[in-house]
Short mmCIF file of N, CA and C in Angstrom, two decimals:
data_model
loop_
_atom_site.label_atom_id
_atom_site.label_comp_id
_atom_site.label_asym_id
_atom_site.label_seq_id
_atom_site.Cartn_x
_atom_site.Cartn_y
_atom_site.Cartn_z
N MET A 22 0.85 -1.17 0.00
CA MET A 22 0.00 0.00 0.00
C MET A 22 0.90 1.24 0.00
N LEU A 23 0.63 2.16 -0.91
CA LEU A 23 1.32 3.44 -0.96
C LEU A 23 0.45 4.47 -0.25
N VAL A 24 1.04 5.23 0.65
CA VAL A 24 0.27 6.18 1.45
C VAL A 24 0.83 7.58 1.26
N ASP A 25 -0.06 8.53 0.97
CA ASP A 25 0.28 9.95 0.92
C ASP A 25 -0.55 10.64 2.00
N ARG A 26 0.05 10.84 3.16
CA ARG A 26 -0.67 11.42 4.30
C ARG A 26 -1.04 12.89 4.05
N CYS A 27 -0.24 13.59 3.25
CA CYS A 27 -0.57 14.98 2.95
C CYS A 27 -1.87 15.07 2.14
N ALA A 28 -2.06 14.13 1.21
CA ALA A 28 -3.28 14.10 0.41
C ALA A 28 -4.41 13.34 1.11
N GLY A 29 -4.05 12.55 2.12
CA GLY A 29 -5.05 11.74 2.81
C GLY A 29 -5.53 10.55 2.00
N LEU A 30 -4.63 10.02 1.13
CA LEU A 30 -5.00 8.92 0.25
C LEU A 30 -3.99 7.78 0.33
N ALA A 31 -4.48 6.58 0.09
CA ALA A 31 -3.63 5.40 -0.01
C ALA A 31 -4.03 4.62 -1.25
N LEU A 32 -3.06 4.00 -1.90
CA LEU A 32 -3.31 3.20 -3.09
C LEU A 32 -2.91 1.76 -2.79
N VAL A 33 -3.86 0.85 -2.96
CA VAL A 33 -3.62 -0.58 -2.75
C VAL A 33 -3.61 -1.26 -4.11
N ASN A 34 -2.59 -2.06 -4.38
CA ASN A 34 -2.50 -2.84 -5.62
C ASN A 34 -2.53 -4.31 -5.23
N ARG A 35 -3.63 -4.98 -5.54
CA ARG A 35 -3.77 -6.40 -5.19
C ARG A 35 -3.48 -7.26 -6.41
N PHE A 36 -2.70 -8.34 -6.19
CA PHE A 36 -2.38 -9.26 -7.27
C PHE A 36 -2.00 -10.61 -6.67
N ASP A 37 -2.03 -11.63 -7.51
CA ASP A 37 -1.65 -12.99 -7.12
C ASP A 37 -0.13 -13.09 -7.17
N VAL A 38 0.50 -13.32 -6.04
CA VAL A 38 1.97 -13.35 -6.00
C VAL A 38 2.54 -14.50 -6.83
N ARG A 39 1.73 -15.50 -7.15
CA ARG A 39 2.21 -16.61 -8.00
C ARG A 39 2.37 -16.17 -9.45
N GLN A 40 1.72 -15.06 -9.85
CA GLN A 40 1.84 -14.55 -11.21
C GLN A 40 2.94 -13.51 -11.35
N VAL A 41 3.48 -13.03 -10.24
CA VAL A 41 4.41 -11.89 -10.25
C VAL A 41 5.77 -12.33 -9.73
N ASN A 42 6.81 -12.02 -10.52
CA ASN A 42 8.18 -12.32 -10.12
C ASN A 42 8.85 -11.11 -9.47
N LYS A 43 8.43 -9.90 -9.89
CA LYS A 43 9.04 -8.67 -9.39
C LYS A 43 7.99 -7.58 -9.34
N CYS A 44 8.01 -6.79 -8.27
CA CYS A 44 7.11 -5.66 -8.11
C CYS A 44 7.97 -4.42 -7.87
N LEU A 45 7.87 -3.43 -8.74
CA LEU A 45 8.68 -2.22 -8.62
C LEU A 45 7.79 -1.00 -8.41
N ILE A 46 8.27 -0.09 -7.59
CA ILE A 46 7.58 1.18 -7.35
C ILE A 46 8.58 2.30 -7.59
N HIS A 47 8.22 3.22 -8.49
CA HIS A 47 9.02 4.42 -8.74
C HIS A 47 8.19 5.60 -8.26
N TRP A 48 8.63 6.26 -7.21
CA TRP A 48 7.89 7.38 -6.63
C TRP A 48 8.71 8.63 -6.86
N GLY A 49 8.23 9.49 -7.76
CA GLY A 49 8.95 10.71 -8.08
C GLY A 49 8.17 11.93 -7.64
N SER A 50 8.62 13.07 -8.07
CA SER A 50 7.96 14.32 -7.73
C SER A 50 6.67 14.44 -8.52
N GLY A 51 5.55 14.17 -7.88
CA GLY A 51 4.25 14.28 -8.54
C GLY A 51 3.82 13.08 -9.34
N THR A 52 4.61 12.01 -9.37
CA THR A 52 4.24 10.81 -10.12
C THR A 52 4.56 9.55 -9.34
N VAL A 53 3.79 8.52 -9.60
CA VAL A 53 4.06 7.18 -9.06
C VAL A 53 3.86 6.19 -10.19
N ASN A 54 4.82 5.28 -10.36
CA ASN A 54 4.72 4.24 -11.37
C ASN A 54 4.83 2.89 -10.67
N LEU A 55 3.81 2.05 -10.82
CA LEU A 55 3.80 0.71 -10.24
C LEU A 55 3.98 -0.30 -11.37
N GLU A 56 4.93 -1.22 -11.21
CA GLU A 56 5.20 -2.21 -12.25
C GLU A 56 5.12 -3.61 -11.66
N LEU A 57 4.44 -4.51 -12.37
CA LEU A 57 4.40 -5.92 -12.03
C LEU A 57 5.07 -6.68 -13.16
N TRP A 58 6.06 -7.51 -12.83
CA TRP A 58 6.81 -8.27 -13.82
C TRP A 58 6.59 -9.76 -13.59
N SER A 59 6.40 -10.50 -14.67
CA SER A 59 6.32 -11.96 -14.59
C SER A 59 7.74 -12.52 -14.68
N GLU A 60 7.83 -13.84 -14.53
CA GLU A 60 9.12 -14.47 -14.79
C GLU A 60 9.43 -14.32 -16.28
N GLU A 61 10.69 -14.33 -16.64
CA GLU A 61 11.06 -14.20 -18.05
C GLU A 61 10.81 -15.52 -18.76
N ARG A 62 10.01 -15.45 -19.83
CA ARG A 62 9.69 -16.65 -20.61
C ARG A 62 9.16 -16.23 -21.98
N PRO A 63 9.21 -17.14 -22.96
CA PRO A 63 8.67 -16.83 -24.28
C PRO A 63 7.15 -16.63 -24.21
N VAL A 64 6.65 -15.71 -25.00
CA VAL A 64 5.21 -15.43 -25.07
C VAL A 64 4.76 -15.58 -26.52
N SER A 65 3.63 -16.26 -26.71
CA SER A 65 3.07 -16.44 -28.05
C SER A 65 1.56 -16.55 -27.93
N LYS A 66 0.89 -16.73 -29.07
CA LYS A 66 -0.57 -16.92 -29.03
C LYS A 66 -0.92 -18.17 -28.24
N GLU A 67 -0.07 -19.18 -28.31
CA GLU A 67 -0.32 -20.44 -27.61
C GLU A 67 0.02 -20.35 -26.13
N THR A 68 0.95 -19.48 -25.77
CA THR A 68 1.36 -19.33 -24.37
C THR A 68 1.31 -17.86 -23.97
N PRO A 69 0.11 -17.29 -23.89
CA PRO A 69 0.00 -15.86 -23.56
C PRO A 69 0.40 -15.58 -22.11
N LEU A 70 0.63 -14.33 -21.85
CA LEU A 70 1.01 -13.88 -20.51
C LEU A 70 -0.13 -13.03 -19.95
N ALA A 71 -0.52 -13.31 -18.72
CA ALA A 71 -1.56 -12.51 -18.07
C ALA A 71 -1.21 -12.35 -16.60
N ILE A 72 -1.31 -11.13 -16.13
CA ILE A 72 -1.19 -10.83 -14.70
C ILE A 72 -2.46 -10.08 -14.33
N ARG A 73 -3.22 -10.65 -13.44
CA ARG A 73 -4.47 -10.02 -13.00
C ARG A 73 -4.20 -9.23 -11.73
N HIS A 74 -4.71 -7.99 -11.72
CA HIS A 74 -4.53 -7.16 -10.53
C HIS A 74 -5.64 -6.14 -10.47
N GLU A 75 -5.77 -5.51 -9.32
CA GLU A 75 -6.76 -4.44 -9.17
C GLU A 75 -6.20 -3.38 -8.24
N TYR A 76 -6.64 -2.15 -8.46
CA TYR A 76 -6.26 -1.02 -7.63
C TYR A 76 -7.44 -0.61 -6.76
N GLU A 77 -7.13 -0.12 -5.58
CA GLU A 77 -8.14 0.46 -4.70
C GLU A 77 -7.56 1.73 -4.09
N VAL A 78 -8.31 2.81 -4.15
CA VAL A 78 -7.91 4.07 -3.51
C VAL A 78 -8.70 4.19 -2.21
N LYS A 79 -7.98 4.42 -1.11
CA LYS A 79 -8.61 4.54 0.20
C LYS A 79 -8.30 5.90 0.80
N GLN A 80 -9.20 6.38 1.62
CA GLN A 80 -8.91 7.59 2.39
C GLN A 80 -8.21 7.19 3.68
N VAL A 81 -7.19 7.96 4.05
CA VAL A 81 -6.48 7.77 5.32
C VAL A 81 -6.42 9.11 6.03
N SER A 82 -6.10 9.07 7.29
CA SER A 82 -6.02 10.33 8.04
C SER A 82 -4.83 11.15 7.57
N LYS A 83 -5.03 12.46 7.46
CA LYS A 83 -3.97 13.37 7.04
C LYS A 83 -3.05 13.66 8.21
N LEU A 84 -1.86 14.15 7.87
CA LEU A 84 -0.90 14.56 8.91
C LEU A 84 -1.38 15.77 9.65
#
């Protein structure tokens, strides 16, 4: 969960950890980038890649 107490918001990213090999967060000035990576493997029509996830924005108490 990413929390910004100044804005009073939190972002939850839910996903199946069995589908994700790496989870990266880049938090910059005014931007946030969330990345979910699978294991490295060939992808084709016969062996597609899918990572299912959902975001939820929650209110939290401000500072």
